[in-house]
PDB file of C-alpha atoms in Angstrom:
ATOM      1  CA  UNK A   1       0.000   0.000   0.000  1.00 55.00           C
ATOM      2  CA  UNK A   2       1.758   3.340  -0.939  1.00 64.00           C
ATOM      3  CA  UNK A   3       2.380   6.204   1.863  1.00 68.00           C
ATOM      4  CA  UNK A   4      -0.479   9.199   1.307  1.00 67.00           C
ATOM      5  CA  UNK A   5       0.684  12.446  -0.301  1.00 84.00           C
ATOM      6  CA  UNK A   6       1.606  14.629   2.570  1.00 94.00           C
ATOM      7  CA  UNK A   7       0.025  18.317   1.786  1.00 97.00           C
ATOM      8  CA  UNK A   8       1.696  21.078   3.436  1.00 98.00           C
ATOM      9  CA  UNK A   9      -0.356  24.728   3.896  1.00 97.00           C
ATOM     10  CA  UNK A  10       0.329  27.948   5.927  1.00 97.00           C
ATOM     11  CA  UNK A  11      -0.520  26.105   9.310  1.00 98.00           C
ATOM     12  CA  UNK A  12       2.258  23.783   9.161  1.00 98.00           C
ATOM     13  CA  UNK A  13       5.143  26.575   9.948  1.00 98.00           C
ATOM     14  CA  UNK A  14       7.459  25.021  12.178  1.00 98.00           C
ATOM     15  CA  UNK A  15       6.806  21.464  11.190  1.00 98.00           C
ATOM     16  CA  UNK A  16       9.804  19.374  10.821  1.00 98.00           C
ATOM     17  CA  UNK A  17      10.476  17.393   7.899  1.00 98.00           C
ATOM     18  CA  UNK A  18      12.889  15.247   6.151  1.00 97.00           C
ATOM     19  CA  UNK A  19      14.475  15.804   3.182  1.00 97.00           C
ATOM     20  CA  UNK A  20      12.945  12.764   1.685  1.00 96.00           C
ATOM     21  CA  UNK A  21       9.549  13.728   3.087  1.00 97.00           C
ATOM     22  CA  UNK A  22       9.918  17.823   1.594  1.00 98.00           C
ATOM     23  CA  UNK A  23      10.999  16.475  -1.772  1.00 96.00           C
ATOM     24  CA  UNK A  24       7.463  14.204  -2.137  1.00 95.00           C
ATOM     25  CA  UNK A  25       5.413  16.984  -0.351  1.00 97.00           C
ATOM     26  CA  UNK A  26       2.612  19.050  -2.612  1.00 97.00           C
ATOM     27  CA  UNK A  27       2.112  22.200  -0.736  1.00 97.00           C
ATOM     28  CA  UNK A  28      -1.161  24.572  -1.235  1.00 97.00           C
ATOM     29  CA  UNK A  29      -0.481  28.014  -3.126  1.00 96.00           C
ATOM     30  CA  UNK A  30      -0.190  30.939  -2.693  1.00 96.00           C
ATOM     31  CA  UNK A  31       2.381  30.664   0.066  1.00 96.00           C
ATOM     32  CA  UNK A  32       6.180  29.595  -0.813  1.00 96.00           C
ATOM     33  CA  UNK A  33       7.548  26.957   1.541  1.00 98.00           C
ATOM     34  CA  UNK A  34      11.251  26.461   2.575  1.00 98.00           C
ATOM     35  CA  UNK A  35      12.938  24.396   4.648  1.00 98.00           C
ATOM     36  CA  UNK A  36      15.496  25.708   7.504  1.00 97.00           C
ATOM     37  CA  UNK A  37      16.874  23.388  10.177  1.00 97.00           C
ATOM     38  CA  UNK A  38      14.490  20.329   9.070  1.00 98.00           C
ATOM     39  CA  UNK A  39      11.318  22.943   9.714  1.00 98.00           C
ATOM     40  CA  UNK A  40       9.058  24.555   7.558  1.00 98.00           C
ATOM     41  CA  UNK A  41       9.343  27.665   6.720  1.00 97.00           C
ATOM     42  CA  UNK A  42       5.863  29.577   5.268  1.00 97.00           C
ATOM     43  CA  UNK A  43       6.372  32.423   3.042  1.00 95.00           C
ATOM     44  CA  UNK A  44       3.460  35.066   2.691  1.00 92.00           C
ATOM     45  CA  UNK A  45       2.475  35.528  -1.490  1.00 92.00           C
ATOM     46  CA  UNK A  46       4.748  38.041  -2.760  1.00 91.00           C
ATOM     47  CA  UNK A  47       3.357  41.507  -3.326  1.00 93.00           C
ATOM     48  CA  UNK A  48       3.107  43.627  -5.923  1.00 96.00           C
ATOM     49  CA  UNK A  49       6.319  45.207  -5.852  1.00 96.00           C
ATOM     50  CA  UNK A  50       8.150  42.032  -5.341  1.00 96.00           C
ATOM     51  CA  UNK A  51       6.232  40.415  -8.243  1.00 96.00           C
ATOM     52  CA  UNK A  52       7.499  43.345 -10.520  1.00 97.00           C
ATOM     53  CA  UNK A  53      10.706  43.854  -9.514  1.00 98.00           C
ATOM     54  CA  UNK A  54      11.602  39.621 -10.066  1.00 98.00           C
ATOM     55  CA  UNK A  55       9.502  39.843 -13.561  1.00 98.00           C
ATOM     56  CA  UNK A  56      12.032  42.747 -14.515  1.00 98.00           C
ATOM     57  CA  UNK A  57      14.948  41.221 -13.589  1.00 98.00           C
ATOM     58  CA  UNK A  58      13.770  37.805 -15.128  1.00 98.00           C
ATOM     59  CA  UNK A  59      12.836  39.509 -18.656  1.00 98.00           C
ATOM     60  CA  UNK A  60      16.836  41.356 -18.909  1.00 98.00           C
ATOM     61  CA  UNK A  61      17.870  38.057 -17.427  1.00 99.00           C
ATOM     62  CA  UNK A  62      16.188  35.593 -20.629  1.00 98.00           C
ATOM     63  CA  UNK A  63      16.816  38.651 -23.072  1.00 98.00           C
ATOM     64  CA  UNK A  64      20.936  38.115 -21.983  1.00 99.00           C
ATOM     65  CA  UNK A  65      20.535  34.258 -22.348  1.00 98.00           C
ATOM     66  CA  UNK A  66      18.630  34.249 -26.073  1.00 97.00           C
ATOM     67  CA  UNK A  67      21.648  36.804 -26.752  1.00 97.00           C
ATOM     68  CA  UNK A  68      24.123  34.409 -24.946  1.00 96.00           C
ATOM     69  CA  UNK A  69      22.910  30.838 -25.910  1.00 92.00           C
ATOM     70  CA  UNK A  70      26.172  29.680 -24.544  1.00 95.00           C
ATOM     71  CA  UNK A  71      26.274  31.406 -21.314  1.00 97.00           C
ATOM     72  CA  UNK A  72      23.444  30.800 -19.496  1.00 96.00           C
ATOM     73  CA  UNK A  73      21.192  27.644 -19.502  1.00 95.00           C
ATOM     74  CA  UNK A  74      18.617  28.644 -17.011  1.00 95.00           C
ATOM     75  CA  UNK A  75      16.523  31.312 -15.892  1.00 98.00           C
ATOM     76  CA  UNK A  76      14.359  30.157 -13.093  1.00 98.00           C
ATOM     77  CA  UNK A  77      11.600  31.942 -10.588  1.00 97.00           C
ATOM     78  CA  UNK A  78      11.310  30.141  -7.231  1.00 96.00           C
ATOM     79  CA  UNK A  79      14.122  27.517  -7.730  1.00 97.00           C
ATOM     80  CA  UNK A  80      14.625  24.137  -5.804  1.00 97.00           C
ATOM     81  CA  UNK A  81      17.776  24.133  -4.207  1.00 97.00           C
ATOM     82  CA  UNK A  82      18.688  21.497  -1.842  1.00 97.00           C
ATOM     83  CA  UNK A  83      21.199  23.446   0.718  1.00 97.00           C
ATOM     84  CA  UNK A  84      22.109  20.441   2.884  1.00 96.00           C
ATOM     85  CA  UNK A  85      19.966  16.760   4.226  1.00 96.00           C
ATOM     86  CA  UNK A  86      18.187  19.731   6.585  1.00 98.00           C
ATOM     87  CA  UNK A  87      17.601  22.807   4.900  1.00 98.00           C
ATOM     88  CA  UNK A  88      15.818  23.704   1.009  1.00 98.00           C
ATOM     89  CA  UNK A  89      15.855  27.177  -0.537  1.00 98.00           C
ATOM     90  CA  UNK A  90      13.077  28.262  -3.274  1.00 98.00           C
ATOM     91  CA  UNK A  91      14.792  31.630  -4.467  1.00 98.00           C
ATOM     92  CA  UNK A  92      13.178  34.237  -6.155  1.00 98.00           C
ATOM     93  CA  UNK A  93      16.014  33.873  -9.668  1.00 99.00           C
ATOM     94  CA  UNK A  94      18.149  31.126 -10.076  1.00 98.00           C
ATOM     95  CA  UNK A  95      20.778  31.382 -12.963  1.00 98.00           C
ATOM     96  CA  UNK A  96      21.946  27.822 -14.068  1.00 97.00           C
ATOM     97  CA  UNK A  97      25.246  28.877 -16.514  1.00 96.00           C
ATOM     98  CA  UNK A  98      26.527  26.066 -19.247  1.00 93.00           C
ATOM     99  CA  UNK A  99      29.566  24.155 -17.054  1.00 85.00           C
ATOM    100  CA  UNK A 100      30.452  20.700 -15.944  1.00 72.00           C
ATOM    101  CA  UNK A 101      27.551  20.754 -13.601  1.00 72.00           C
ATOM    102  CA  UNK A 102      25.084  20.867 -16.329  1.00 69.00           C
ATOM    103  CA  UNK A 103      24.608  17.070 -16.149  1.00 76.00           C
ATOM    104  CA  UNK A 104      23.177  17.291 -12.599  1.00 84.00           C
ATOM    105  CA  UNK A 105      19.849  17.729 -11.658  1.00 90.00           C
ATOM    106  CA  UNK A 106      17.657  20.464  -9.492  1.00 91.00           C
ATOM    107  CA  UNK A 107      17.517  20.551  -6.775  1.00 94.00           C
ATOM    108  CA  UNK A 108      20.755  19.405  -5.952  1.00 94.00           C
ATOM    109  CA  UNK A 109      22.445  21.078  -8.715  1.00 95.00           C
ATOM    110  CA  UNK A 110      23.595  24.253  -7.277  1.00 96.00           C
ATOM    111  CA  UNK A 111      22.785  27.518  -9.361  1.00 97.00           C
ATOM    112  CA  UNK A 112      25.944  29.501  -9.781  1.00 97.00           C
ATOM    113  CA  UNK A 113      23.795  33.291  -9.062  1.00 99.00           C
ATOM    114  CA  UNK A 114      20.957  33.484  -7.130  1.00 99.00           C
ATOM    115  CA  UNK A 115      18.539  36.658  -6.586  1.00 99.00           C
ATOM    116  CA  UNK A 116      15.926  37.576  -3.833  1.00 98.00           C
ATOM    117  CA  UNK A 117      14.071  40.523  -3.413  1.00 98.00           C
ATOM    118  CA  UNK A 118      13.368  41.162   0.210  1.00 97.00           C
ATOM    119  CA  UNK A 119      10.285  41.172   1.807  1.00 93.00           C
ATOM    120  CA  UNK A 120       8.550  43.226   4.205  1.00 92.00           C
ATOM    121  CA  UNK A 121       9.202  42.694   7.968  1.00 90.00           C
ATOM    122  CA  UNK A 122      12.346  42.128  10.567  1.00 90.00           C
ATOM    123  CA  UNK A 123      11.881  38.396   9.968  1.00 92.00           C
ATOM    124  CA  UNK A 124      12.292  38.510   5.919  1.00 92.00           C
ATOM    125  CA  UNK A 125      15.308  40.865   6.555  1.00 93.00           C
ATOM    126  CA  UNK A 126      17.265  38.631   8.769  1.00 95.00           C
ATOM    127  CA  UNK A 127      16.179  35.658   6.535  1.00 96.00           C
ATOM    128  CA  UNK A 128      17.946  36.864   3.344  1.00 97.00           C
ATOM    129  CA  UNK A 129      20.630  38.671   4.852  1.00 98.00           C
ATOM    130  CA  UNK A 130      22.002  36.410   7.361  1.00 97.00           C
ATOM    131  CA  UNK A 131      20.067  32.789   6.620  1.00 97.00           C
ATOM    132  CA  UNK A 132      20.546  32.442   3.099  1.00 98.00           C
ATOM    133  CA  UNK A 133      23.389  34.599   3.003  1.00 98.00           C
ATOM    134  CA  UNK A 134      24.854  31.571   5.073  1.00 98.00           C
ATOM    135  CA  UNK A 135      22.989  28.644   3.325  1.00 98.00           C
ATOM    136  CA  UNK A 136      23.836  30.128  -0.261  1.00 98.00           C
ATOM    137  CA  UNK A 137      27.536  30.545   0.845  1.00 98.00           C
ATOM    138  CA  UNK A 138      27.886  26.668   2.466  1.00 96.00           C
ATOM    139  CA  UNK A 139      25.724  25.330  -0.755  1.00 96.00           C
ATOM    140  CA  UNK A 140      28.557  26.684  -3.344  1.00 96.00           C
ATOM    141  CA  UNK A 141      26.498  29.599  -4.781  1.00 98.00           C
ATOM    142  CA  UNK A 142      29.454  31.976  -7.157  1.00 98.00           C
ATOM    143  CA  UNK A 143      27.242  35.112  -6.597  1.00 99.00           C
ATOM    144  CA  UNK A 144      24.099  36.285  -4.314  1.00 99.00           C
ATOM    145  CA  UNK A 145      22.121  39.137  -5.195  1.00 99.00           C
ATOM    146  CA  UNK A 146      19.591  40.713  -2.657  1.00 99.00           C
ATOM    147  CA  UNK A 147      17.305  43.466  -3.652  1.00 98.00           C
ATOM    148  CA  UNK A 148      16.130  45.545  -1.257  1.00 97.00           C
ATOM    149  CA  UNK A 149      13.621  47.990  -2.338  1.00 95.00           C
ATOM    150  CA  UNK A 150      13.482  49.287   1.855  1.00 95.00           C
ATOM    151  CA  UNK A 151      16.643  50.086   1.871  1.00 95.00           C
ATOM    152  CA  UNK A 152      17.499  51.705  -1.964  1.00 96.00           C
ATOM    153  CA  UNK A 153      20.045  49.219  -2.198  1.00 98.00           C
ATOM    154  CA  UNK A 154      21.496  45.540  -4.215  1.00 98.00           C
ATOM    155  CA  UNK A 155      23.777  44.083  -1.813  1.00 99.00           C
ATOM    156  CA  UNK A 156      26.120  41.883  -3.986  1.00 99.00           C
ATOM    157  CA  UNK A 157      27.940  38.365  -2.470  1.00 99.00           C
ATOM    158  CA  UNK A 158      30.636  37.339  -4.589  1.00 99.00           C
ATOM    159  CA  UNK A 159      32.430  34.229  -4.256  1.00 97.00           C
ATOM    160  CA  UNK A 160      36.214  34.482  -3.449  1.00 95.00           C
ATOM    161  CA  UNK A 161      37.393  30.833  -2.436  1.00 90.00           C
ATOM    162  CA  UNK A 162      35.443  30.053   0.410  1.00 88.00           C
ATOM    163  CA  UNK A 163      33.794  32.989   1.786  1.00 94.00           C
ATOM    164  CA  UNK A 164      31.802  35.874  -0.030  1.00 98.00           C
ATOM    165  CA  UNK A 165      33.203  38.934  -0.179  1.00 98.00           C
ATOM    166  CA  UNK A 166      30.335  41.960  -0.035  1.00 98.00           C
ATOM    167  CA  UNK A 167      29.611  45.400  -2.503  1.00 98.00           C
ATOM    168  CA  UNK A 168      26.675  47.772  -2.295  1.00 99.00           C
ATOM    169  CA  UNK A 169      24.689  49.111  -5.328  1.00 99.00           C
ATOM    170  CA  UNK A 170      22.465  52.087  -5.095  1.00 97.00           C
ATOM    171  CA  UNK A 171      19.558  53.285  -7.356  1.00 92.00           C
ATOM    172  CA  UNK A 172      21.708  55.053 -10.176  1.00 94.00           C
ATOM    173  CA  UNK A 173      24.326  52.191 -10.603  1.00 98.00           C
ATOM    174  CA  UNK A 174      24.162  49.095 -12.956  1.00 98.00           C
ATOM    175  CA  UNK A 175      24.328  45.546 -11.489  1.00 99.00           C
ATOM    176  CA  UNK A 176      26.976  43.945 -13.927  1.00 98.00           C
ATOM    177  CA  UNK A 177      28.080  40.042 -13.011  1.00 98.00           C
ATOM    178  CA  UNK A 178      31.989  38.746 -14.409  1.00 98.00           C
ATOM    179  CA  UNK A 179      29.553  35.584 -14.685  1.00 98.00           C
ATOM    180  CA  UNK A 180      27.348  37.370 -16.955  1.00 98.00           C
ATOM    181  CA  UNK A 181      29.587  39.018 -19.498  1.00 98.00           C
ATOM    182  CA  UNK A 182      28.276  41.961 -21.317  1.00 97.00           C
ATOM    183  CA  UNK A 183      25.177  41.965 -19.134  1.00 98.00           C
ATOM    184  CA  UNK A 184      23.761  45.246 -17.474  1.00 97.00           C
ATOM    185  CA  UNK A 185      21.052  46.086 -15.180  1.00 98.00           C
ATOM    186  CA  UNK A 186      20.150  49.373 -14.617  1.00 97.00           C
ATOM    187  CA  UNK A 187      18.833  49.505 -10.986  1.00 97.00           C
ATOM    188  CA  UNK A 188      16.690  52.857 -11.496  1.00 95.00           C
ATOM    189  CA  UNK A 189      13.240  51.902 -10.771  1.00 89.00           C
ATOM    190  CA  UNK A 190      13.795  48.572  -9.670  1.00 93.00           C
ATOM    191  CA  UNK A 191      14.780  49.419  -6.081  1.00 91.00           C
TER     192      UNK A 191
END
């Protein structure tokens, strides 16, 4: 007799699973569910801004890859990436480039730039500045972008060896990526 579909909504925050039991879970919309520390993590919807400002980024992101067939090989809102055996990320962007890794599969192929816009609250703060700042780091990530519309800001994590080393990009600057050669984002009216 197989094991019944375990379905995950808002009022399971906190709940600790495995890794085995996340990866087979369905989980009810519109919420986005992570997994920190073996326990569920409920994300509210994303609002309006947040919704625009990842559809932006997305659109320069795919015109760059049709441009660069041989850079990039995915562009991908809310991403599985499996961290560790206790904690799973679903970023906002995920950027899969063309390398030896290409032969792996999500979610425990690791994407080599990641983006997430943060949310609104103390709690969504601390989350994608020190949490996944961490997780992102441990998992092998080459570059993490946060967007933070509160603050006027793109805080930029680049990989050098083992750590990531940190620079700040305000409203009138362009996010450029060695990564992403060629590629510019204007930040005006995103953040």
């Amino acid at each position: 007799m197989s094991k019944p579909q375990l379905f995950i909504t808002d009022a399971d925050a906190g709940l600790e699973l495995s890794a085995e039991e996340y990866a087979e879970a369905d989980f009810q919309p519109p919420c986005k569910y992570e997994r920190a520390q073996r326990r569920i993590t409920v994300l509210p919807p994303p609002g309006h801004y947040h919704f625009l400002i990842v559809e932006r980024i997305h659109e320069l992101l795919v015109t760059y890859k049709f441009a660069h067939k041989h850079v990039i090989q995915h562009v991908i809102q809310e991403s599985w990436i499996a961290i560790n055996k206790k904690t799973d990320r679903r970023p906002d962007l995920a950027v899969y480039l063309h390398n030896q890794d290409a032969q792996q599969q999500i979610p425990q192929r690791i994407p080599e730039i990641v983006f997430e816009i943060v949310s609104p609250g103390s709690d969504a703060h601390d989350r994608d500045y020190v949490e996944k700042r961490n997780d992102y780091e441990q998992a092998g990530v080459q570059e993490y972008v946060i967007v933070d519309r509160f603050e006027h800001r793109v805080t930029v994590l680049r990989r050098d060896d083992e750590t990531f080393v940190e620079s700040t990009l305000q409203d009138g600057d362009d996010y450029t990526s060695p990564l992403l050669p060629g590629l510019q984002i204007p930040l005006k009216g995103i953040i």
